[in-house]
Every structure is written in C-alpha cells, then in structure tokens.
CSV table of C-alpha atoms in Angstrom, one decimal:
chain,number,residue,atom,x,y,z
A,1,UNK,CA,-274.5,63.8,65.6
A,2,UNK,CA,-276.0,66.6,63.5
A,3,UNK,CA,-275.0,69.4,61.3
A,4,UNK,CA,-274.2,72.8,63.0
A,5,UNK,CA,-276.9,75.4,62.3
A,6,UNK,CA,-274.1,77.9,61.8
A,7,UNK,CA,-272.5,76.2,58.7
A,8,UNK,CA,-272.4,78.5,55.7
A,9,UNK,CA,-271.6,77.1,52.2
A,10,UNK,CA,-269.7,78.9,49.5
A,11,UNK,CA,-268.7,78.0,46.0
A,12,UNK,CA,-265.1,78.7,45.3
A,13,UNK,CA,-262.9,77.7,42.4
A,14,UNK,CA,-265.0,74.6,41.5
A,15,UNK,CA,-265.1,73.6,45.2
A,16,UNK,CA,-267.6,73.8,48.0
A,17,UNK,CA,-266.3,75.5,51.1
A,18,UNK,CA,-267.9,75.3,54.5
A,19,UNK,CA,-267.5,78.1,57.0
A,20,UNK,CA,-268.8,77.9,60.6
A,21,UNK,CA,-269.7,81.2,62.1
A,22,UNK,CA,-269.3,80.0,65.7
A,23,UNK,CA,-265.8,78.7,65.3
A,24,UNK,CA,-264.7,80.6,62.1
A,25,UNK,CA,-263.4,77.3,60.8
A,26,UNK,CA,-263.2,77.1,57.0
A,27,UNK,CA,-262.6,74.1,54.9
A,28,UNK,CA,-263.0,72.7,51.4
A,29,UNK,CA,-265.3,69.7,51.3
A,30,UNK,CA,-264.1,66.5,49.7
A,31,UNK,CA,-266.4,63.6,48.8
A,32,UNK,CA,-266.0,61.9,52.2
A,33,UNK,CA,-267.0,65.1,54.1
A,34,UNK,CA,-269.9,65.7,51.8
A,35,UNK,CA,-271.2,62.1,52.4
A,36,UNK,CA,-270.9,62.7,56.2
A,37,UNK,CA,-272.9,65.9,56.0
A,38,UNK,CA,-275.6,64.4,53.8
A,39,UNK,CA,-275.9,61.4,56.1
A,40,UNK,CA,-276.5,63.5,59.3
A,41,UNK,CA,-279.0,65.6,57.4
A,42,UNK,CA,-281.0,62.4,56.7
A,43,UNK,CA,-280.8,61.6,60.4
A,44,UNK,CA,-278.5,58.6,59.9
A,45,UNK,CA,-275.9,57.5,62.4
A,46,UNK,CA,-272.4,57.9,61.1
A,47,UNK,CA,-269.1,56.1,61.8
A,48,UNK,CA,-266.9,57.9,64.3
A,49,UNK,CA,-264.1,58.2,61.7
A,50,UNK,CA,-261.1,60.5,62.2
A,51,UNK,CA,-262.7,62.9,59.7
A,52,UNK,CA,-266.0,62.9,61.5
A,53,UNK,CA,-264.2,63.6,64.8
A,54,UNK,CA,-262.3,66.5,63.2
A,55,UNK,CA,-265.5,68.0,61.8
A,56,UNK,CA,-267.0,67.9,65.2
A,57,UNK,CA,-263.9,69.5,66.8
A,58,UNK,CA,-264.0,72.5,64.4
A,59,UNK,CA,-267.8,72.9,64.8
A,60,UNK,CA,-269.2,71.6,61.5
A,61,UNK,CA,-270.9,68.8,63.4
A,62,UNK,CA,-272.4,68.9,66.9
A,63,UNK,CA,-274.0,66.5,69.3
A,64,UNK,CA,-277.6,65.6,68.7
A,65,UNK,CA,-278.7,67.2,72.0
A,66,UNK,CA,-276.7,70.4,71.5
A,67,UNK,CA,-278.7,73.6,71.4
A,68,UNK,CA,-276.3,76.0,69.8
A,69,UNK,CA,-278.6,79.0,70.1
A,70,UNK,CA,-279.0,78.4,73.8
A,71,UNK,CA,-275.2,78.0,74.2
A,72,UNK,CA,-274.6,81.3,72.4
A,73,UNK,CA,-277.2,83.1,74.6
A,74,UNK,CA,-275.5,81.8,77.8
A,75,UNK,CA,-272.1,83.0,76.6
A,76,UNK,CA,-273.6,86.3,75.7
A,77,UNK,CA,-275.1,86.8,79.1
A,78,UNK,CA,-271.9,85.6,80.8
A,79,UNK,CA,-269.9,88.1,78.8
A,80,UNK,CA,-272.2,90.9,80.0
A,81,UNK,CA,-272.0,90.3,83.7
A,82,UNK,CA,-268.6,88.5,84.1
A,83,UNK,CA,-266.4,90.9,86.2
A,84,UNK,CA,-263.3,90.7,83.9
A,85,UNK,CA,-262.1,94.3,84.6
A,86,UNK,CA,-263.1,97.9,84.7
A,87,UNK,CA,-263.3,99.7,81.4
A,88,UNK,CA,-263.4,103.5,81.5
A,89,UNK,CA,-263.7,106.0,78.6
A,90,UNK,CA,-262.7,109.3,80.1
A,91,UNK,CA,-263.2,112.7,78.4
A,92,UNK,CA,-260.9,115.1,80.4
A,93,UNK,CA,-262.5,117.9,78.3
A,94,UNK,CA,-265.4,118.0,75.9
A,95,UNK,CA,-263.8,120.9,74.0
A,96,UNK,CA,-262.3,120.3,70.6
A,97,UNK,CA,-259.9,122.2,68.3
A,98,UNK,CA,-261.7,120.9,65.2
A,99,UNK,CA,-265.1,121.5,63.7
A,100,UNK,CA,-265.9,118.4,61.7
A,101,UNK,CA,-269.3,118.5,59.9
A,102,UNK,CA,-270.4,115.0,61.0
A,103,UNK,CA,-269.4,115.2,64.6
A,104,UNK,CA,-272.0,113.5,66.8
A,105,UNK,CA,-271.1,115.6,69.9
A,106,UNK,CA,-271.7,119.1,68.6
A,107,UNK,CA,-270.0,122.2,70.1
A,108,UNK,CA,-269.2,121.4,73.7
A,109,UNK,CA,-266.8,122.7,76.3
A,110,UNK,CA,-266.0,121.8,79.9
A,111,UNK,CA,-263.0,120.4,81.7
A,112,UNK,CA,-262.8,117.7,84.4
A,113,UNK,CA,-262.5,119.3,87.8
A,114,UNK,CA,-260.2,118.0,90.6
A,115,UNK,CA,-263.2,116.9,92.6
A,116,UNK,CA,-264.4,114.7,89.7
A,117,UNK,CA,-260.9,113.4,89.1
A,118,UNK,CA,-260.8,112.2,92.7
A,119,UNK,CA,-264.1,110.5,92.2
A,120,UNK,CA,-262.8,108.6,89.2
A,121,UNK,CA,-259.6,107.6,91.0
A,122,UNK,CA,-261.7,106.3,93.9
A,123,UNK,CA,-263.7,104.2,91.4
A,124,UNK,CA,-260.5,102.8,90.0
A,125,UNK,CA,-259.2,102.0,93.5
A,126,UNK,CA,-262.4,100.1,94.4
A,127,UNK,CA,-262.1,97.8,91.3
A,128,UNK,CA,-258.3,97.4,91.7
A,129,UNK,CA,-258.7,96.3,95.3
A,130,UNK,CA,-261.2,93.7,94.1
A,131,UNK,CA,-258.5,92.3,91.8
A,132,UNK,CA,-260.0,93.8,88.6
A,133,UNK,CA,-257.7,95.0,85.8
A,134,UNK,CA,-258.2,98.6,84.7
A,135,UNK,CA,-258.4,99.7,81.0
A,136,UNK,CA,-258.6,103.4,80.3
A,137,UNK,CA,-259.4,105.1,77.0
A,138,UNK,CA,-258.9,108.9,76.8
A,139,UNK,CA,-261.6,110.5,74.7
A,140,UNK,CA,-263.2,113.8,74.1
A,141,UNK,CA,-263.7,116.4,72.6
A,142,UNK,CA,-260.0,116.4,71.9
A,143,UNK,CA,-258.3,114.9,75.0
A,144,UNK,CA,-255.0,116.4,74.2
A,145,UNK,CA,-256.4,119.9,75.0
A,146,UNK,CA,-256.3,118.6,78.7
A,147,UNK,CA,-252.9,116.9,78.7
A,148,UNK,CA,-252.1,117.8,82.3
A,149,UNK,CA,-255.2,116.0,83.5
A,150,UNK,CA,-254.2,112.9,81.5
A,151,UNK,CA,-250.7,112.9,82.9
A,152,UNK,CA,-251.8,113.5,86.5
A,153,UNK,CA,-254.6,110.9,86.5
A,154,UNK,CA,-252.5,108.4,84.7
A,155,UNK,CA,-249.8,108.6,87.2
A,156,UNK,CA,-252.3,108.1,90.1
A,157,UNK,CA,-254.0,105.2,88.4
A,158,UNK,CA,-250.8,103.5,87.6
A,159,UNK,CA,-249.8,103.8,91.3
A,160,UNK,CA,-253.1,102.3,92.4
A,161,UNK,CA,-252.8,99.4,90.0
A,162,UNK,CA,-249.2,98.7,90.9
A,163,UNK,CA,-250.1,98.7,94.6
A,164,UNK,CA,-253.0,96.3,94.1
A,165,UNK,CA,-251.0,94.2,91.6
A,166,UNK,CA,-253.5,94.4,88.8
A,167,UNK,CA,-252.9,95.2,85.1
A,168,UNK,CA,-253.3,98.8,83.8
A,169,UNK,CA,-253.7,99.6,80.1
A,170,UNK,CA,-254.5,102.8,78.4
A,171,UNK,CA,-255.1,104.2,74.9
A,172,UNK,CA,-256.3,107.4,73.4
A,173,UNK,CA,-258.6,108.5,70.6
A,174,UNK,CA,-257.3,111.8,69.2
A,175,UNK,CA,-257.4,113.8,66.1
A,176,UNK,CA,-253.6,113.8,66.2
A,177,UNK,CA,-253.0,117.5,65.6
A,178,UNK,CA,-251.5,118.2,69.0
A,179,UNK,CA,-249.4,115.0,69.1
A,180,UNK,CA,-245.9,116.6,69.2
A,181,UNK,CA,-242.7,114.9,70.3
A,182,UNK,CA,-243.0,116.0,73.9
A,183,UNK,CA,-246.6,114.8,74.2
A,184,UNK,CA,-245.7,111.4,72.6
A,185,UNK,CA,-243.0,110.9,75.2
A,186,UNK,CA,-245.2,111.9,78.1
A,187,UNK,CA,-248.0,109.6,76.9
A,188,UNK,CA,-245.5,106.7,76.6
A,189,UNK,CA,-244.3,107.5,80.1
A,190,UNK,CA,-247.8,107.2,81.4
A,191,UNK,CA,-248.5,103.8,79.7
A,192,UNK,CA,-250.7,105.0,76.9
A,193,UNK,CA,-249.6,102.4,74.4
A,194,UNK,CA,-252.3,102.6,71.7
A,195,UNK,CA,-253.9,105.4,69.8
A,196,UNK,CA,-256.6,105.9,67.1
A,197,UNK,CA,-256.3,108.8,64.7
A,198,UNK,CA,-258.8,109.6,62.0
A,199,UNK,CA,-258.3,110.7,58.4
A,200,UNK,CA,-261.0,111.9,56.0
A,201,UNK,CA,-259.5,111.0,52.7
A,202,UNK,CA,-256.5,112.5,51.0
A,203,UNK,CA,-255.1,116.0,51.6
A,204,UNK,CA,-257.8,118.2,50.0
A,205,UNK,CA,-260.8,116.2,51.1
A,206,UNK,CA,-259.5,115.8,54.6
A,207,UNK,CA,-258.6,119.5,55.0
A,208,UNK,CA,-262.0,120.5,53.8
A,209,UNK,CA,-263.7,118.4,56.5
A,210,UNK,CA,-261.4,118.4,59.4
A,211,UNK,CA,-260.9,122.1,59.9
A,212,UNK,CA,-259.5,124.0,62.9
A,213,UNK,CA,-262.0,125.7,65.1
A,214,UNK,CA,-260.0,128.9,65.1
A,215,UNK,CA,-261.0,129.6,61.5
A,216,UNK,CA,-257.5,130.0,60.4
A,217,UNK,CA,-258.0,127.7,57.4
A,218,UNK,CA,-254.6,126.1,58.1
A,219,UNK,CA,-254.6,122.6,56.6
A,220,UNK,CA,-254.5,119.7,59.1
A,221,UNK,CA,-253.7,116.7,57.0
A,222,UNK,CA,-249.9,117.0,56.7
A,223,UNK,CA,-249.4,117.8,60.4
A,224,UNK,CA,-251.5,114.8,61.5
A,225,UNK,CA,-249.6,112.5,59.2
A,226,UNK,CA,-246.2,113.7,60.5
A,227,UNK,CA,-247.4,113.3,64.1
A,228,UNK,CA,-248.7,109.8,63.4
A,229,UNK,CA,-245.5,108.7,61.8
A,230,UNK,CA,-243.6,110.1,64.8
A,231,UNK,CA,-245.8,108.2,67.2
A,232,UNK,CA,-245.3,105.0,65.2
A,233,UNK,CA,-241.6,105.5,65.5
A,234,UNK,CA,-242.0,105.5,69.2
A,235,UNK,CA,-243.7,102.0,69.0
A,236,UNK,CA,-247.2,103.1,69.7
A,237,UNK,CA,-249.9,100.7,68.4
A,238,UNK,CA,-251.3,103.0,65.8
A,239,UNK,CA,-254.8,102.6,64.3
A,240,UNK,CA,-255.7,104.9,61.4
A,241,UNK,CA,-259.5,105.1,61.0
A,242,UNK,CA,-260.6,106.3,57.5
A,243,UNK,CA,-264.0,107.9,57.7
A,244,UNK,CA,-265.9,106.6,54.7
A,245,UNK,CA,-268.7,108.5,53.0
A,246,UNK,CA,-269.8,109.1,49.4
A,247,UNK,CA,-266.8,111.4,48.9
A,248,UNK,CA,-264.0,109.6,50.6
A,249,UNK,CA,-264.8,106.2,49.2
A,250,UNK,CA,-263.5,107.4,45.9
A,251,UNK,CA,-260.0,108.0,47.4
A,252,UNK,CA,-259.4,104.7,49.2
A,253,UNK,CA,-256.9,103.3,46.7
A,254,UNK,CA,-254.6,106.3,46.5
A,255,UNK,CA,-255.0,106.8,50.3
A,256,UNK,CA,-253.8,103.3,50.9
A,257,UNK,CA,-250.8,103.8,48.6
A,258,UNK,CA,-250.0,107.0,50.6
A,259,UNK,CA,-250.3,105.1,53.9
A,260,UNK,CA,-248.0,102.4,52.7
A,261,UNK,CA,-245.4,105.0,51.7
A,262,UNK,CA,-245.6,106.6,55.2
A,263,UNK,CA,-245.5,103.2,57.0
A,264,UNK,CA,-249.0,103.7,58.4
A,265,UNK,CA,-250.9,100.9,56.5
A,266,UNK,CA,-250.6,98.2,59.1
A,267,UNK,CA,-253.7,99.1,61.1
A,268,UNK,CA,-255.6,101.1,58.5
A,269,UNK,CA,-259.3,100.4,58.7
A,270,UNK,CA,-262.6,101.9,57.5
A,271,UNK,CA,-265.1,103.7,59.7
A,272,UNK,CA,-268.7,104.0,58.5
A,273,UNK,CA,-269.8,107.6,59.0
A,274,UNK,CA,-273.4,107.5,60.2
A,275,UNK,CA,-275.4,110.7,61.0
A,276,UNK,CA,-277.3,109.2,64.0
A,277,UNK,CA,-277.4,112.2,66.4
A,278,UNK,CA,-279.1,115.6,66.3
A,279,UNK,CA,-275.6,117.2,65.9
A,280,UNK,CA,-274.7,115.2,62.8
A,281,UNK,CA,-278.0,114.9,60.9
A,282,UNK,CA,-277.1,117.7,58.5
A,283,UNK,CA,-274.4,115.3,57.1
A,284,UNK,CA,-276.9,112.5,56.4
A,285,UNK,CA,-277.1,112.9,52.6
A,286,UNK,CA,-273.4,112.2,52.3
A,287,UNK,CA,-273.5,108.9,54.2
A,288,UNK,CA,-273.4,105.4,52.7
A,289,UNK,CA,-276.1,102.8,53.6
A,290,UNK,CA,-274.8,99.7,55.4
A,291,UNK,CA,-275.0,97.7,52.1
A,292,UNK,CA,-273.1,100.4,50.2
A,293,UNK,CA,-270.5,100.5,53.0
A,294,UNK,CA,-270.2,96.7,52.9
A,295,UNK,CA,-269.4,96.8,49.1
A,296,UNK,CA,-266.8,99.5,49.7
A,297,UNK,CA,-265.3,97.5,52.5
A,298,UNK,CA,-264.8,94.4,50.4
A,299,UNK,CA,-263.2,96.5,47.6
A,300,UNK,CA,-260.8,97.9,50.2
A,301,UNK,CA,-260.0,94.4,51.6
A,302,UNK,CA,-259.1,93.4,48.1
A,303,UNK,CA,-256.7,96.3,47.9
A,304,UNK,CA,-255.1,95.2,51.2
A,305,UNK,CA,-254.8,91.7,49.9
A,306,UNK,CA,-253.1,92.9,46.7
A,307,UNK,CA,-250.7,94.9,48.8
A,308,UNK,CA,-249.9,91.9,51.1
A,309,UNK,CA,-251.5,93.5,54.1
A,310,UNK,CA,-253.7,91.8,56.7
A,311,UNK,CA,-257.3,91.5,55.7
A,312,UNK,CA,-260.4,91.6,57.9
A,313,UNK,CA,-262.3,88.5,59.0
A,314,UNK,CA,-265.2,87.9,61.4
A,315,UNK,CA,-264.4,87.0,65.0
A,316,UNK,CA,-266.7,85.3,67.4
A,317,UNK,CA,-267.7,87.6,70.3
A,318,UNK,CA,-269.6,87.3,73.6
A,319,UNK,CA,-270.7,90.9,73.8
A,320,UNK,CA,-270.7,93.6,71.1
A,321,UNK,CA,-268.8,96.4,73.0
A,322,UNK,CA,-268.5,98.2,76.3
A,323,UNK,CA,-272.1,99.5,76.0
A,324,UNK,CA,-273.5,96.1,76.9
A,325,UNK,CA,-270.8,95.1,79.4
A,326,UNK,CA,-271.7,95.9,83.0
A,327,UNK,CA,-268.4,97.3,84.2
A,328,UNK,CA,-267.8,99.7,81.3
A,329,UNK,CA,-268.5,103.4,81.6
A,330,UNK,CA,-268.1,106.6,79.6
A,331,UNK,CA,-267.5,109.7,81.7
A,332,UNK,CA,-267.7,113.3,80.3
A,333,UNK,CA,-266.0,116.4,81.7
A,334,UNK,CA,-269.0,117.3,83.8
A,335,UNK,CA,-268.9,113.9,85.6
A,336,UNK,CA,-272.0,112.6,83.8
A,337,UNK,CA,-271.7,108.9,83.1
A,338,UNK,CA,-272.9,107.0,80.0
A,339,UNK,CA,-272.9,103.4,78.7
A,340,UNK,CA,-272.0,104.3,75.1
A,341,UNK,CA,-269.7,107.0,73.8
A,342,UNK,CA,-272.2,107.9,71.1
A,343,UNK,CA,-274.2,109.3,74.1
A,344,UNK,CA,-271.4,111.3,75.6
A,345,UNK,CA,-272.3,114.9,76.4
A,346,UNK,CA,-276.0,114.3,75.7
A,347,UNK,CA,-277.2,114.8,79.2
A,348,UNK,CA,-280.6,113.2,78.7
A,349,UNK,CA,-278.8,109.9,77.9
A,350,UNK,CA,-276.7,109.8,81.1
A,351,UNK,CA,-277.0,107.0,83.5
A,352,UNK,CA,-276.2,109.3,86.4
A,353,UNK,CA,-273.6,111.8,87.6
A,354,UNK,CA,-270.5,111.3,89.7
A,355,UNK,CA,-271.1,114.6,91.3
A,356,UNK,CA,-273.9,113.2,93.4
A,357,UNK,CA,-272.6,109.6,93.7
A,358,UNK,CA,-270.4,108.2,96.4
A,359,UNK,CA,-269.6,105.2,94.2
A,360,UNK,CA,-270.5,103.6,90.9
A,361,UNK,CA,-272.5,101.0,92.8
A,362,UNK,CA,-275.3,103.6,93.1
A,363,UNK,CA,-276.0,103.4,89.4
A,364,UNK,CA,-276.2,99.6,89.5
A,365,UNK,CA,-278.3,99.4,92.6
A,366,UNK,CA,-281.0,101.7,91.2
A,367,UNK,CA,-280.4,101.8,87.5
A,368,UNK,CA,-282.2,104.4,85.4
A,369,UNK,CA,-283.8,103.7,82.0
A,370,UNK,CA,-280.6,104.7,80.1
A,371,UNK,CA,-278.6,102.1,82.0
A,372,UNK,CA,-281.2,99.3,81.8
A,373,UNK,CA,-281.9,99.8,78.1
A,374,UNK,CA,-278.3,98.8,77.2
A,375,UNK,CA,-278.0,96.0,79.8
A,376,UNK,CA,-281.3,94.4,78.9
A,377,UNK,CA,-281.0,94.8,75.1
A,378,UNK,CA,-280.2,91.5,73.5
A,379,UNK,CA,-280.2,90.2,69.9
A,380,UNK,CA,-281.8,87.0,71.4
A,381,UNK,CA,-285.0,89.0,71.8
A,382,UNK,CA,-285.4,89.2,68.1
A,383,UNK,CA,-286.5,86.4,65.7
A,384,UNK,CA,-284.4,87.7,62.8
A,385,UNK,CA,-281.2,87.4,65.0
A,386,UNK,CA,-282.2,84.0,66.5
A,387,UNK,CA,-282.6,82.6,63.0
A,388,UNK,CA,-279.5,84.2,61.6
A,389,UNK,CA,-276.4,82.2,60.7
A,390,UNK,CA,-274.2,85.3,61.3
A,391,UNK,CA,-275.3,85.8,65.0
A,392,UNK,CA,-272.1,84.3,66.6
A,393,UNK,CA,-270.0,87.2,65.4
A,394,UNK,CA,-272.5,89.9,64.7
A,395,UNK,CA,-274.4,89.6,68.0
A,396,UNK,CA,-277.1,92.0,66.8
A,397,UNK,CA,-274.7,94.7,65.6
A,398,UNK,CA,-274.3,98.1,67.4
A,399,UNK,CA,-276.6,98.3,70.5
A,400,UNK,CA,-276.8,102.1,70.2
A,401,UNK,CA,-278.1,101.9,66.6
A,402,UNK,CA,-280.4,98.9,67.4
A,403,UNK,CA,-281.9,100.6,70.4
A,404,UNK,CA,-282.4,103.8,68.4
A,405,UNK,CA,-284.7,102.2,65.7
A,406,UNK,CA,-286.2,99.5,67.9
A,407,UNK,CA,-284.5,96.4,66.4
A,408,UNK,CA,-281.0,95.2,65.6
A,409,UNK,CA,-279.4,96.6,62.5
A,410,UNK,CA,-277.5,94.1,60.3
A,411,UNK,CA,-273.8,94.8,59.8
A,412,UNK,CA,-271.9,94.7,56.6
A,413,UNK,CA,-271.0,91.0,57.0
A,414,UNK,CA,-274.6,90.2,56.0
A,415,UNK,CA,-274.0,91.6,52.5
A,416,UNK,CA,-270.5,90.5,51.7
A,417,UNK,CA,-269.5,87.6,53.9
A,418,UNK,CA,-269.0,85.2,51.0
A,419,UNK,CA,-266.5,87.6,49.5
A,420,UNK,CA,-264.5,87.8,52.7
A,421,UNK,CA,-264.4,84.0,52.9
A,422,UNK,CA,-263.1,83.8,49.3
A,423,UNK,CA,-260.6,86.5,50.0
A,424,UNK,CA,-259.2,84.7,53.0
A,425,UNK,CA,-258.9,81.5,51.0
A,426,UNK,CA,-257.0,83.4,48.3
A,427,UNK,CA,-254.7,84.6,51.1
A,428,UNK,CA,-253.7,81.1,52.2
A,429,UNK,CA,-253.6,79.5,48.7
C-alpha cells in the first residue's frame, strides 16, 4: 500500500485535513490515520485495519503497483472517444440584438437555411438510429431572433429521438431580452428545459455594457430580470452567469442580495471575462487575471455560504468540455462546423462545412488541423500537468486557451483550493 499522489493537506481549526483530488474525499486526520500515512511513506507494510481499508476505499491509499497518472490518462482518452451521445451547439442565427463590448464573436449576421436545417436533422437521425442520445444547445448570436427555426427543428428532432427511443435534451444560451411569456411556453413545449442568461453587474453597470443594437438607449436589465423570473416560475433550470471584470467584481454582494430577493440565486455563478479573440481585445484592460478572478471567486463563495446557498467545489472529470469530445460539434448559421464555441463564426477555425458534406463522418475521416488540434491536445503532454496534484479535476483547463498560448493555463483552483476546502468543511460543521 502507498499514499496517493493526489492527496493534498490543509491546516484547519487546529486539525490536519486530507483532500484527494481524484475522489474529492475530504477527512480530518486523527493520530491513527497519521500513523498509517507515515508508515506507508517509509515503505512499511501496514495492518489491514478497518481504517486502512476505508482510507483505500476513498483514495487516500492505493495499491503499490497502481499508476494513478496512467489511470487518469486512460480515463481521459476513454472520455474523448467513448460514443456516449451527440452534443450539438446550434446557432440558428449569428445576428444579435445586443452590442456587448467584450463579445468574442463581433458583428455577424446570417440565418440557418432550410437546406442546412435538413443536414443537421440528418446528422441527428444517424446518431439516434445508432442508439445515441441527443443533446442540443441553442446558441448564437441571439438564438431567439430565430425562434421559428428553433421550434421547427426541435419538433423534428424530438420526433426522430422518440422514433429511435433515445433521450433528447435541450437548453438555450440567451441574453433573455426576448424571453416573453409566449416564447417561454413554446420553448417548454419543445423540451428546452434549461437556459443560461448573463448579467453584467447591477442595473447601471449592466445597462452600460449590454446595450441594444438599435441604439435606442433603452435599459435592458429590468426586462431581462423580469423574463428570467417568469422562466423560473415555469420551472426552467435557470443559470444566471455574472460576467466578472474589474468593474463588476465590486458589485457582487449587492447583486447577490438582489438575486436572492428575486428568487434567482440558486444557480448564480461567476464567469471570467477574457478578451481572447480579435473582436474582444479592446476590452482587455478591464479583465481580471486568473489569479485575481480566483480571489474574487472565493469571496463570492463565502457570500453564498453566508446566505446558506450551495457553494462550488471541484469535481473529477474525464474531459474538459465538448471541444475535446469526439461527438460534440458547434454549427453556425452558415453551416460551418467547429469544435469550440469560442471559434464560432471565425471561418478560419472551422473544421469543415455542412454545405459540402454528406455526413459528419467526412470530417472525422479526413480531419483538418482545426479538428485534430482539439482531439490530440492533452494535458498529459505537459510536465507541469503530469506533476500537478490538481490534474484530476482541472484536466489542463480550457483547451481553447491552452492551444492558443501553446500550453495549459492553470485554472482558479490552483490559487484558492485550500480556501474552498475550508469553506466546504465550514458548511458541514
């Protein structure tokens, strides 16, 4: 028996805690547990006591021959290529009714043609016939500028999945401005069950940043909040993303109080605004570094804890996101296909076009550089990740950002993990 290489030790209230990043098990160490750990570090055999068996079960101890890094890499590769379903992010239009200063997409237009809709439906049919579940995310631009396409395609995809007896799930990422009662009921009818809406601070700050494209100057905050409350009343799973930069970080406490008052605090989370595309670089000076964002995130978690709301905690993962999962694709209104939604609309980053493809298999059979760079990118290619105790739940961080600079970028867990562990212990005390 030996100690797991993914044990992390934290001092907490005159105790030593051990946290294992592979299993997320956390425990306070008593003298017997400390003696067992010290013995295995010296290479001594230990008695197979109930405590030793329990420490092995939760991952603090592993077999002598276990190669935990190799096991992680196997699970990572299995997660990439295991056919566990089709994930499509579909932008029925790339147009938007807002002009946000940090938008990574820039000013785009275009709407999904009937021909391209049929191509996507054909793709869904192929996967469904193979017994694969289908997961759709409506994206944009602002997807609700193309409501009829969402309704029509949703109905067809639901019919396909029902016929083939596979699961169909759908969500939407929207700015929330067009989310009126009629739209909410239609989305519910077509099995859109979750939605993400973004806020940029409180009223004045938000209204300054998330402006209508028509130049009317009409404030957007109040209408978005009203629409979000309405959707929540209709039992949508509502995620409110708060974009955090040097300005909005100052408003998090009053914004949380406001969200609690409106019943929108349950899935309120922070989004790190990063100016990582040509369209968003002008906003760079207002962005927080990863370390600054980590400190802000911990402060916010403490506010959630104080308000008796769920707090964040690391979760083991096989792959980071859809970008490094084989059967996940992002499709823009022109039919161009991408692996990451940060690339959407940037034609040079496309993995191919549905216009010229009979099926998605064409992209896999002869993948271009944009496809292979995501599918061959791996944190296990980098020494700093292979040696890192946070690898099991970080997995190298965002592939898009890592590929962009040529090495993985550490996430905020690196800077504040101990604080999260202590906060979780406070929550269960």
